[in-house]
Short mmCIF file of C-alpha atoms and ligand atoms in Angstrom, two decimals:
data_model
loop_
_atom_site.label_atom_id
_atom_site.label_comp_id
_atom_site.label_asym_id
_atom_site.label_seq_id
_atom_site.Cartn_x
_atom_site.Cartn_y
_atom_site.Cartn_z
CA MET A 511 -6.82 -6.18 49.37
CA LYS A 512 -7.44 -8.23 46.26
CA SER A 513 -7.62 -5.25 43.99
CA LYS A 514 -3.98 -4.40 44.72
CA GLN A 515 -2.93 -7.60 42.98
CA LEU A 516 -4.47 -6.53 39.70
CA PRO A 517 -2.02 -5.08 37.19
CA ASN A 518 -1.78 -1.35 36.61
CA ARG A 519 -1.46 -1.70 32.89
CA ILE A 520 -3.77 -4.15 31.18
CA LEU A 521 -2.04 -5.26 28.03
CA LEU A 522 -3.10 -7.35 25.06
CA SER A 523 -0.69 -9.25 22.84
CA GLU A 524 -0.28 -8.38 19.16
CA ARG A 525 -2.36 -11.45 18.27
CA GLU A 526 -5.26 -9.98 20.22
CA ILE A 527 -5.60 -6.87 18.02
CA PRO A 528 -9.29 -6.82 16.99
CA LYS A 529 -9.74 -8.04 13.40
CA LYS A 530 -12.97 -6.11 12.73
CA TRP A 531 -14.34 -2.63 13.09
CA TYR A 532 -17.82 -2.14 14.51
CA ASN A 533 -20.45 -0.23 12.52
CA ILE A 534 -23.01 1.08 15.00
CA ALA A 535 -25.39 2.20 12.20
CA ALA A 536 -26.31 -1.49 11.74
CA ASP A 537 -27.69 -1.61 15.28
CA LEU A 538 -29.71 1.61 15.35
CA GLU A 539 -33.48 1.40 15.05
CA GLU A 540 -33.69 4.98 13.98
CA LYS A 541 -31.25 5.13 11.07
CA PRO A 542 -29.14 8.23 10.59
CA ARG A 543 -30.52 10.63 7.96
CA PRO A 544 -28.44 10.72 4.77
CA PRO A 545 -26.20 13.65 3.87
CA LEU A 546 -28.00 15.97 1.44
CA ASP A 547 -26.80 17.56 -1.75
CA ALA A 548 -26.88 21.27 -0.94
CA GLU A 549 -28.26 22.22 -4.37
CA THR A 550 -31.04 19.67 -4.73
CA ARG A 551 -31.74 18.99 -1.04
CA GLN A 552 -31.85 15.30 -2.06
CA PRO A 553 -29.61 12.57 -0.59
CA ILE A 554 -26.14 13.02 -2.03
CA SER A 555 -25.35 10.67 -4.90
CA PRO A 556 -22.28 8.47 -4.37
CA ASP A 557 -20.90 9.82 -7.69
CA LYS A 558 -20.52 13.25 -6.21
CA LEU A 559 -18.61 11.84 -3.24
CA SER A 560 -16.27 9.90 -5.50
CA ALA A 561 -14.73 13.15 -6.71
CA ILE A 562 -13.13 13.52 -3.30
CA PHE A 563 -13.23 10.05 -1.63
CA PRO A 564 -12.18 6.57 -2.82
CA GLN A 565 -14.89 3.97 -3.47
CA ARG A 566 -14.09 1.70 -0.55
CA LEU A 567 -14.46 4.51 1.96
CA ILE A 568 -17.76 5.61 0.40
CA GLU A 569 -18.99 2.02 0.79
CA GLN A 570 -18.01 2.06 4.44
CA GLU A 571 -19.69 5.43 4.88
CA VAL A 572 -23.09 4.03 3.88
CA SER A 573 -22.60 0.42 4.97
CA SER A 574 -25.22 -1.41 7.03
CA LYS A 575 -22.93 -4.35 7.83
CA LYS A 576 -22.42 -4.70 11.55
CA PHE A 577 -18.74 -5.64 11.38
CA ILE A 578 -16.17 -4.76 8.75
CA LYS A 579 -12.98 -6.75 8.39
CA ILE A 580 -9.71 -4.91 8.92
CA PRO A 581 -7.34 -5.70 6.02
CA GLU A 582 -4.22 -7.73 6.81
CA GLU A 583 -1.81 -5.01 5.66
CA LEU A 584 -3.47 -2.52 7.95
CA LEU A 585 -3.31 -4.86 10.93
CA LYS A 586 0.42 -5.03 10.28
CA ALA A 587 0.66 -1.25 10.33
CA TYR A 588 -1.45 -1.06 13.52
CA ALA A 589 0.95 -3.48 15.19
CA LYS A 590 3.56 -0.68 15.18
CA TRP A 591 1.92 0.51 18.41
CA ARG A 592 -1.34 -1.41 18.96
CA PRO A 593 -2.87 -2.81 21.08
CA THR A 594 -2.63 0.26 23.31
CA PRO A 595 -2.60 -0.18 27.10
CA LEU A 596 -5.61 0.20 29.33
CA VAL A 597 -4.27 1.74 32.52
CA ARG A 598 -5.66 1.74 36.04
CA ALA A 599 -5.16 5.33 37.22
CA ARG A 600 -4.23 4.47 40.79
CA GLY A 601 -2.32 7.72 41.25
CA LEU A 602 -5.37 9.76 40.36
CA GLU A 603 -7.61 7.58 42.52
CA GLU A 604 -5.30 8.19 45.48
CA LEU A 605 -5.11 11.92 44.84
CA LEU A 606 -8.90 12.15 44.81
CA GLU A 607 -9.28 9.63 47.65
CA THR A 608 -12.14 8.12 45.73
CA PRO A 609 -13.48 4.59 46.10
CA ALA A 610 -14.08 4.62 42.32
CA HIS A 611 -11.85 2.58 40.05
CA ILE A 612 -10.56 4.80 37.28
CA TYR A 613 -9.14 3.40 34.05
CA PHE A 614 -7.99 5.10 30.90
CA LYS A 615 -7.36 3.78 27.42
CA ASN A 616 -4.03 5.25 26.41
CA GLU A 617 -4.22 6.31 22.76
CA SER A 618 -1.39 8.80 23.33
CA VAL A 619 1.19 6.06 22.68
CA SER A 620 0.72 6.14 18.91
CA PRO A 621 3.71 7.45 16.91
CA ALA A 622 1.72 10.55 15.95
CA GLY A 623 0.65 11.07 19.57
CA SER A 624 -3.11 10.50 19.31
CA HIS A 625 -5.90 8.16 18.24
CA LYS A 626 -6.00 9.81 14.82
CA LEU A 627 -3.49 7.40 13.32
CA ASN A 628 -6.11 4.61 13.50
CA THR A 629 -8.13 6.17 10.70
CA ALA A 630 -5.23 7.96 8.96
CA LEU A 631 -3.60 4.62 8.14
CA ALA A 632 -6.92 3.11 7.05
CA GLN A 633 -7.70 6.05 4.77
CA ALA A 634 -4.21 6.12 3.26
CA TYR A 635 -4.45 2.36 2.66
CA TYR A 636 -7.76 2.47 0.76
CA ASN A 637 -6.66 5.48 -1.29
CA LYS A 638 -3.44 3.70 -2.21
CA LEU A 639 -5.43 0.62 -3.30
CA GLU A 640 -7.36 2.78 -5.75
CA GLY A 641 -4.30 4.40 -7.28
CA VAL A 642 -4.60 7.82 -5.64
CA LYS A 643 -1.28 9.71 -5.59
CA ARG A 644 -1.81 12.37 -2.96
CA LEU A 645 -4.06 13.19 -0.02
CA VAL A 646 -5.03 16.68 1.04
CA THR A 647 -6.51 17.61 4.36
CA GLU A 648 -6.97 20.24 7.08
CA THR A 649 -5.67 20.18 10.60
CA GLY A 650 -6.67 22.13 13.69
CA ALA A 651 -4.26 21.53 16.52
CA GLY A 652 -1.95 19.56 14.22
CA GLN A 653 -2.68 16.05 15.45
CA TRP A 654 -4.70 15.04 12.42
CA GLY A 655 -2.15 16.51 10.02
CA SER A 656 0.66 14.64 11.81
CA ALA A 657 -1.26 11.38 11.72
CA LEU A 658 -2.10 11.70 8.03
CA ALA A 659 1.48 12.73 7.19
CA MET A 660 2.79 9.62 8.95
CA ALA A 661 0.19 7.40 7.25
CA CYS A 662 0.88 8.83 3.77
CA ASN A 663 4.57 8.30 4.34
CA HIS A 664 3.88 4.69 5.35
CA PHE A 665 1.85 3.96 2.21
CA GLU A 666 4.00 6.17 -0.08
CA LEU A 667 1.45 8.86 -0.90
CA GLY A 668 1.99 12.61 -1.16
CA CYS A 669 0.38 14.70 1.59
CA LYS A 670 -0.76 18.34 1.69
CA VAL A 671 -2.05 19.87 4.92
CA TYR A 672 -3.95 23.15 5.50
CA MET A 673 -3.25 24.03 9.11
CA VAL A 674 -5.53 26.47 10.97
CA ARG A 675 -3.58 29.74 11.28
CA SER A 676 -3.87 30.01 15.09
CA SER A 677 -2.33 26.55 15.57
CA TYR A 678 0.23 27.12 12.82
CA ASP A 679 1.54 30.02 14.89
CA GLN A 680 1.10 28.40 18.33
CA LYS A 681 2.52 24.98 17.46
CA PRO A 682 5.50 25.28 15.15
CA TYR A 683 6.76 21.82 16.14
CA ARG A 684 3.62 20.07 14.88
CA ARG A 685 4.49 21.66 11.56
CA THR A 686 7.99 20.24 11.73
CA MET A 687 6.63 16.83 12.63
CA MET A 688 4.46 16.78 9.50
CA ARG A 689 7.41 17.87 7.38
CA MET A 690 9.59 15.15 8.92
CA TRP A 691 7.11 12.66 7.45
CA GLY A 692 7.27 14.42 4.10
CA ALA A 693 4.04 16.46 4.11
CA GLU A 694 3.63 19.97 2.68
CA VAL A 695 2.04 22.39 5.17
CA SER A 696 0.32 25.75 4.56
CA ALA A 697 -1.33 28.08 7.06
CA SER A 698 -5.09 28.43 6.51
CA PRO A 699 -6.69 30.68 5.33
CA SER A 700 -4.12 30.67 2.51
CA GLU A 701 -3.80 32.48 -0.80
CA GLU A 702 -3.67 29.12 -2.58
CA THR A 703 -7.42 28.54 -2.84
CA ARG A 704 -10.50 30.55 -3.71
CA ALA A 705 -12.05 29.75 -0.32
CA GLY A 706 -8.92 30.97 1.47
CA ARG A 707 -8.60 34.15 -0.58
CA GLU A 708 -12.25 35.06 0.03
CA ILE A 709 -11.82 34.81 3.79
CA LEU A 710 -8.57 36.80 3.68
CA ASN A 711 -10.26 39.53 1.68
CA GLN A 712 -12.86 39.99 4.40
CA HIS A 713 -10.68 39.19 7.41
CA PRO A 714 -7.00 39.73 6.60
CA ASP A 715 -6.06 38.76 10.20
CA SER A 716 -8.27 35.68 10.32
CA SER A 717 -7.02 33.14 12.88
CA GLY A 718 -8.68 30.50 10.73
CA SER A 719 -10.94 27.65 11.74
CA LEU A 720 -11.35 23.99 10.93
CA GLY A 721 -14.34 24.87 8.77
CA ILE A 722 -12.25 27.20 6.60
CA ALA A 723 -9.35 24.76 6.33
CA ILE A 724 -11.76 21.99 5.25
CA SER A 725 -13.05 24.27 2.49
CA GLU A 726 -9.52 24.80 1.20
CA ALA A 727 -8.65 21.09 1.24
CA VAL A 728 -11.92 20.02 -0.42
CA GLU A 729 -11.42 22.64 -3.11
CA VAL A 730 -7.94 21.31 -3.92
CA ALA A 731 -9.11 17.67 -3.99
CA ALA A 732 -12.07 18.45 -6.23
CA SER A 733 -9.84 20.15 -8.80
CA ASP A 734 -7.13 17.47 -9.11
CA ALA A 735 -7.86 13.96 -10.39
CA GLU A 736 -4.91 12.31 -8.62
CA THR A 737 -5.61 13.96 -5.26
CA LYS A 738 -8.29 12.90 -2.83
CA TYR A 739 -9.52 14.52 0.34
CA SER A 740 -9.22 12.98 3.76
CA LEU A 741 -11.20 13.94 6.85
CA GLY A 742 -9.98 13.17 10.37
CA SER A 743 -13.33 13.05 12.16
CA VAL A 744 -17.13 13.47 11.85
CA LEU A 745 -17.87 11.01 9.00
CA ASN A 746 -19.18 7.48 9.60
CA HIS A 747 -16.15 5.73 8.14
CA VAL A 748 -13.79 7.68 10.38
CA LEU A 749 -15.75 6.71 13.49
CA LEU A 750 -15.80 3.14 12.21
CA HIS A 751 -11.99 2.94 11.99
CA GLN A 752 -11.70 4.28 15.53
CA THR A 753 -13.81 1.48 17.01
CA ILE A 754 -10.65 -0.59 17.32
CA ILE A 755 -10.13 1.46 20.53
CA GLY A 756 -13.34 0.31 22.20
CA GLU A 757 -13.00 -3.28 20.92
CA GLU A 758 -9.62 -3.50 22.64
CA ALA A 759 -10.94 -1.80 25.77
CA LEU A 760 -13.77 -4.35 26.05
CA LYS A 761 -11.25 -7.21 25.94
CA GLN A 762 -9.09 -5.43 28.50
CA MET A 763 -11.98 -4.86 30.92
CA ASP A 764 -12.77 -8.56 30.62
CA LYS A 765 -9.21 -9.35 31.72
CA VAL A 766 -9.66 -7.48 34.99
CA GLU A 767 -13.24 -8.74 35.34
CA GLU A 768 -14.67 -5.27 35.69
CA TYR A 769 -17.24 -3.38 33.64
CA PRO A 770 -17.62 0.39 33.46
CA ASP A 771 -20.52 2.19 35.12
CA THR A 772 -19.48 5.28 33.21
CA ILE A 773 -17.44 5.84 30.08
CA ILE A 774 -16.16 9.25 29.09
CA GLY A 775 -14.55 10.83 26.07
CA CYS A 776 -13.93 14.32 24.74
CA VAL A 777 -15.68 15.42 21.56
CA GLY A 778 -14.48 17.65 18.75
CA GLY A 779 -15.97 16.02 15.69
CA GLY A 780 -16.72 12.92 17.75
CA SER A 781 -14.27 10.28 16.47
CA ASN A 782 -12.16 9.30 19.50
CA PHE A 783 -15.23 9.36 21.70
CA SER A 784 -17.19 7.17 19.27
CA GLY A 785 -14.34 4.78 18.63
CA PHE A 786 -14.00 4.22 22.33
CA ALA A 787 -17.70 4.29 23.27
CA PHE A 788 -19.56 2.58 20.40
CA PRO A 789 -18.48 -1.01 21.21
CA PHE A 790 -19.74 -0.46 24.78
CA ILE A 791 -22.94 1.16 23.49
CA ARG A 792 -23.38 -1.94 21.30
CA GLU A 793 -23.75 -3.98 24.49
CA LYS A 794 -26.37 -1.52 25.67
CA LEU A 795 -28.26 -1.73 22.37
CA GLU A 796 -28.04 -5.55 22.54
CA ASP A 797 -29.58 -5.31 26.01
CA LYS A 798 -26.70 -7.09 27.68
CA THR A 799 -27.36 -7.16 31.41
CA ARG A 800 -23.98 -5.74 32.35
CA ALA A 801 -24.43 -2.71 30.07
CA LYS A 802 -27.94 -1.77 31.20
CA LYS A 803 -26.83 0.94 33.59
CA LEU A 804 -23.86 2.14 31.56
CA ARG A 805 -23.64 5.94 31.38
CA VAL A 806 -21.92 7.51 28.41
CA ILE A 807 -20.58 11.04 28.73
CA ALA A 808 -19.30 13.25 25.90
CA VAL A 809 -17.27 16.27 27.00
CA GLU A 810 -16.89 19.49 25.03
CA PRO A 811 -15.47 22.97 25.68
CA SER A 812 -17.90 25.65 26.91
CA ALA A 813 -16.28 27.87 24.28
CA CYS A 814 -17.52 25.57 21.50
CA PRO A 815 -20.67 24.00 22.98
CA THR A 816 -21.99 22.08 19.97
CA LEU A 817 -23.90 19.38 21.84
CA THR A 818 -24.94 21.32 24.92
CA ARG A 819 -26.12 24.47 23.15
CA GLY A 820 -26.21 23.75 19.42
CA VAL A 821 -29.19 22.99 17.19
CA PHE A 822 -29.82 19.57 15.63
CA ALA A 823 -30.18 20.48 11.96
CA TYR A 824 -28.81 19.94 8.50
CA ASP A 825 -25.69 22.04 8.16
CA TYR A 826 -22.52 22.21 6.11
CA GLY A 827 -19.40 20.50 7.40
CA ASP A 828 -17.24 23.46 6.34
CA THR A 829 -17.38 27.24 6.34
CA ALA A 830 -17.58 27.90 2.61
CA GLY A 831 -20.43 25.42 2.14
CA LEU A 832 -18.60 23.02 -0.20
CA THR A 833 -19.50 19.81 1.67
CA PRO A 834 -22.87 18.05 1.61
CA LEU A 835 -25.36 19.00 4.34
CA LEU A 836 -24.97 16.74 7.37
CA PRO A 837 -27.68 16.00 9.96
CA MET A 838 -25.89 17.07 13.12
CA TYR A 839 -25.75 19.29 16.15
CA SER A 840 -24.19 22.50 14.97
CA LEU A 841 -23.43 26.06 16.03
CA GLY A 842 -23.74 27.17 12.42
CA HIS A 843 -21.14 26.53 9.73
CA ASP A 844 -19.91 30.09 9.63
CA TYR A 845 -19.76 30.51 13.37
CA ILE A 846 -16.09 30.87 14.35
CA PRO A 847 -15.41 29.67 17.91
CA PRO A 848 -12.89 31.58 20.09
CA ALA A 849 -9.27 30.42 19.80
CA ILE A 850 -9.05 28.01 22.74
CA HIS A 851 -6.01 25.76 23.22
CA ALA A 852 -7.92 22.53 22.66
CA GLY A 853 -7.81 23.30 18.93
CA GLY A 854 -9.01 19.79 18.11
CA LEU A 855 -12.35 20.50 19.79
CA ARG A 856 -12.90 23.79 18.01
CA TYR A 857 -15.40 22.57 15.43
CA HIS A 858 -18.89 23.96 14.79
CA GLY A 859 -20.51 20.58 14.05
CA MET A 860 -20.58 17.03 15.35
CA ALA A 861 -20.56 13.53 13.87
CA PRO A 862 -24.13 12.67 12.70
CA LEU A 863 -23.94 9.34 14.58
CA VAL A 864 -23.00 11.06 17.83
CA SER A 865 -25.69 13.69 17.24
CA LEU A 866 -28.32 11.01 16.75
CA LEU A 867 -27.32 9.19 19.95
CA VAL A 868 -27.38 12.44 21.92
CA SER A 869 -30.85 13.28 20.64
CA ALA A 870 -31.94 9.72 21.56
CA GLY A 871 -30.70 10.28 25.11
CA ILE A 872 -28.08 7.50 24.95
CA ILE A 873 -25.16 9.90 25.22
CA GLN A 874 -25.07 12.64 27.83
CA PRO A 875 -23.14 15.80 26.85
CA VAL A 876 -21.35 18.12 29.30
CA ALA A 877 -19.21 21.22 28.81
CA TYR A 878 -16.27 22.68 30.77
CA THR A 879 -14.29 25.90 30.64
CA GLN A 880 -10.63 26.01 29.71
CA ASN A 881 -9.34 26.62 33.24
CA GLU A 882 -11.41 23.75 34.67
CA VAL A 883 -9.89 21.54 32.02
CA PHE A 884 -6.30 22.65 32.54
CA ASP A 885 -6.66 22.15 36.29
CA ALA A 886 -7.61 18.54 35.55
CA ALA A 887 -4.63 18.18 33.19
CA LEU A 888 -2.30 19.31 35.97
CA LYS A 889 -3.77 16.83 38.47
CA PHE A 890 -3.44 14.04 35.92
CA ALA A 891 0.15 14.95 34.99
CA ARG A 892 1.14 15.01 38.65
CA SER A 893 -0.64 11.82 39.68
CA GLU A 894 -0.16 9.67 36.56
CA GLY A 895 2.97 11.19 35.06
CA ILE A 896 1.46 11.65 31.61
CA ILE A 897 1.00 15.12 30.15
CA PRO A 898 -2.36 14.91 28.41
CA ALA A 899 -3.53 16.79 25.34
CA PRO A 900 -5.78 19.74 26.27
CA GLU A 901 -8.50 17.98 24.24
CA SER A 902 -8.18 14.76 26.26
CA SER A 903 -8.13 16.79 29.46
CA HIS A 904 -11.82 17.53 28.92
CA ALA A 905 -12.45 13.83 29.48
CA ILE A 906 -10.17 13.90 32.53
CA ARG A 907 -12.14 16.83 34.01
CA ALA A 908 -15.41 14.92 33.71
CA THR A 909 -13.75 11.77 35.08
CA ILE A 910 -12.52 13.65 38.14
CA ASP A 911 -15.98 15.09 38.76
CA GLU A 912 -17.56 11.66 38.41
CA ALA A 913 -14.99 10.14 40.78
CA LEU A 914 -15.64 12.88 43.34
CA ARG A 915 -19.38 12.35 43.03
CA ALA A 916 -18.85 8.61 43.58
CA LYS A 917 -16.81 9.51 46.65
CA SER A 918 -19.50 11.77 48.10
CA GLU A 919 -22.07 9.04 47.48
CA GLY A 920 -19.73 6.38 48.86
CA LYS A 921 -19.99 4.31 45.68
CA LYS A 922 -17.32 2.02 44.28
CA GLU A 923 -17.98 2.81 40.65
CA VAL A 924 -15.89 1.95 37.63
CA ILE A 925 -15.09 4.92 35.40
CA VAL A 926 -13.21 4.50 32.14
CA PHE A 927 -12.12 7.35 29.91
CA ASN A 928 -10.28 7.64 26.63
CA LEU A 929 -6.96 9.47 26.76
CA SER A 930 -7.06 10.53 23.11
CA GLY A 931 -3.55 12.00 22.96
CA HIS A 932 -0.56 13.51 24.74
CA GLY A 933 0.17 17.20 25.16
CA HIS A 934 3.86 17.31 24.32
CA PHE A 935 3.27 20.01 21.69
CA ASP A 936 1.01 22.07 23.92
CA MET A 937 3.66 23.46 26.24
CA SER A 938 3.00 27.10 25.40
CA ALA A 939 -0.61 26.62 26.47
CA TYR A 940 0.44 24.86 29.67
CA ASP A 941 3.01 27.58 30.26
CA ASP A 942 0.24 30.21 30.07
CA TYR A 943 -1.78 28.18 32.52
CA LEU A 944 1.10 27.82 35.00
CA GLN A 945 1.70 31.56 34.86
CA GLY A 946 -1.96 32.28 35.49
CA ARG A 947 -2.34 33.83 32.06
CA LEU A 948 -4.92 31.46 30.67
CA ALA A 949 -8.16 33.22 29.87
CA ASP A 950 -11.51 31.48 29.85
CA SER A 951 -12.33 32.67 26.37
CA THR A 952 -15.99 33.45 26.27
CA ILE A 953 -18.19 33.28 23.27
CA ASP A 954 -19.78 36.33 21.76
CA GLU A 955 -23.37 35.49 22.80
CA GLU A 956 -25.02 37.80 20.32
CA ASP A 957 -22.98 36.37 17.49
CA LEU A 958 -23.73 32.77 18.56
CA GLN A 959 -27.48 33.43 18.87
CA LYS A 960 -27.50 34.85 15.36
CA TYR A 961 -26.07 31.63 13.92
CA LEU A 962 -28.27 29.38 16.07
CA ASN A 963 -31.36 31.25 14.92
CA GLN A 964 -30.34 30.84 11.32
CA LEU A 965 -30.17 27.10 11.90
CA ARG A 966 -33.52 27.01 13.71
CA HIS A 967 -35.27 28.83 10.91
CA GLN A 968 -33.80 27.13 7.89
CA SER A 969 -36.20 25.25 5.66
CA PHE A 970 -34.64 21.82 5.96
CA PRO A 971 -34.65 20.64 9.57
CA VAL A 972 -33.48 17.13 10.50
C1 PLP B 1300 -8.38 15.62 17.15
C2 PLP B 1300 -8.36 15.29 18.54
C3 PLP B 1300 -9.53 15.27 19.30
C4 PLP B 1300 -10.87 15.69 18.77
O1 PLP B 1300 -11.33 15.00 17.64
P1 PLP B 1300 -12.42 13.87 17.73
O2 PLP B 1300 -12.70 13.52 16.33
O3 PLP B 1300 -13.60 14.41 18.46
O4 PLP B 1300 -11.77 12.75 18.46
C5 PLP B 1300 -9.44 14.90 20.62
N1 PLP B 1300 -8.26 14.57 21.18
C6 PLP B 1300 -7.12 14.59 20.49
C7 PLP B 1300 -5.85 14.24 21.18
C8 PLP B 1300 -7.13 14.94 19.15
O5 PLP B 1300 -6.00 14.92 18.46
#
């Protein structure tokens, strides 16, 4: 049994931290469409973006360079917890009695508890370089807010976070975590911004949404010269920073002399999935023999089915329509998904790069209900000992189904998924699940169809 001699945890030394991020846009034949200025319907001018983003990040956003060097100071910050382990999930393999080899990249070991710190530190660093004093952002489940709070603290910047009301109430300890790192936190919709007040006027009990919270944060950044906005997902530069995950994973797979047949990640705005998957997809685009048959699966909640049911169109990134129009799969910018526990996946849109790869057939999307996902989380917690984030558990659900399929077909496949974060702040959700109280929140079909039709019939398709 040679495989038994392989290590469970495949580790890299600090010296092996990748020194470059990978920019997949450089390798795509069909280039992503540019974001459009909502007023003129013309590609957005970089000037307009510079009101809310620093120059270096705007350059990365539109860059066509294949690799971008990671600054020395940032590598030092990454070394606080990177490289992260790649783990062979032997416990899960045994539980499923599958011949498949299952691995997961463990991004839950970051101080903030998820992959989000990879881009939070990068964004704080570039803002600091350009003399910005404070960052403002939104957070859904609280992971992005925590990561940005930690990063701002590291680079001595102020930090203001608009936290989606439903998470603010469900996850008080995420709030505390952000405050421990010195951030200011408000529930969104708030009375502090025009966007927030308008929503509250119409829906005084609004549970909020990422789209609304983005509107509030963008509004604050646009009206204060020393404050810039920071986004935790969706945009090209965010996905770029996350590619350190996949670059490490490639090196780690080399160490065990295996290569994935299937890679899997969960998708909210698409950043952890992309960061993990793009370096592997690069090998596919380069026509490397070993990557020819690679399957790439993106997993989303059935309650917010952006890729499986959405429309590929130009849409706003936020609810109030303050952002440029992005070419992406969307459910409609003012569609408000039901309040599921995987708050980080509760977003109406999707990264334009992910959207493009889905429409090109390179990425395969699937969707699961909340109870299917929590069942997978329980199996993973009991076989691997790690309590996963509900978001990450979407990837676990798909991994389990793939491993069971491999079993029924008698195939020794290699399946690798990204464990984007831990679920230590999601105990009330897991408690509901254990007590059988977890509902499979269903979408209001009529409502959804209304928004999808609006997207289908708008005058500026992708
Ligand atoms: C935010 C978050 C996600 C979803 O965001 P992506 O940009 O799609 O990665 C997934 N998992 C965890 C743990 C998160 O914190």
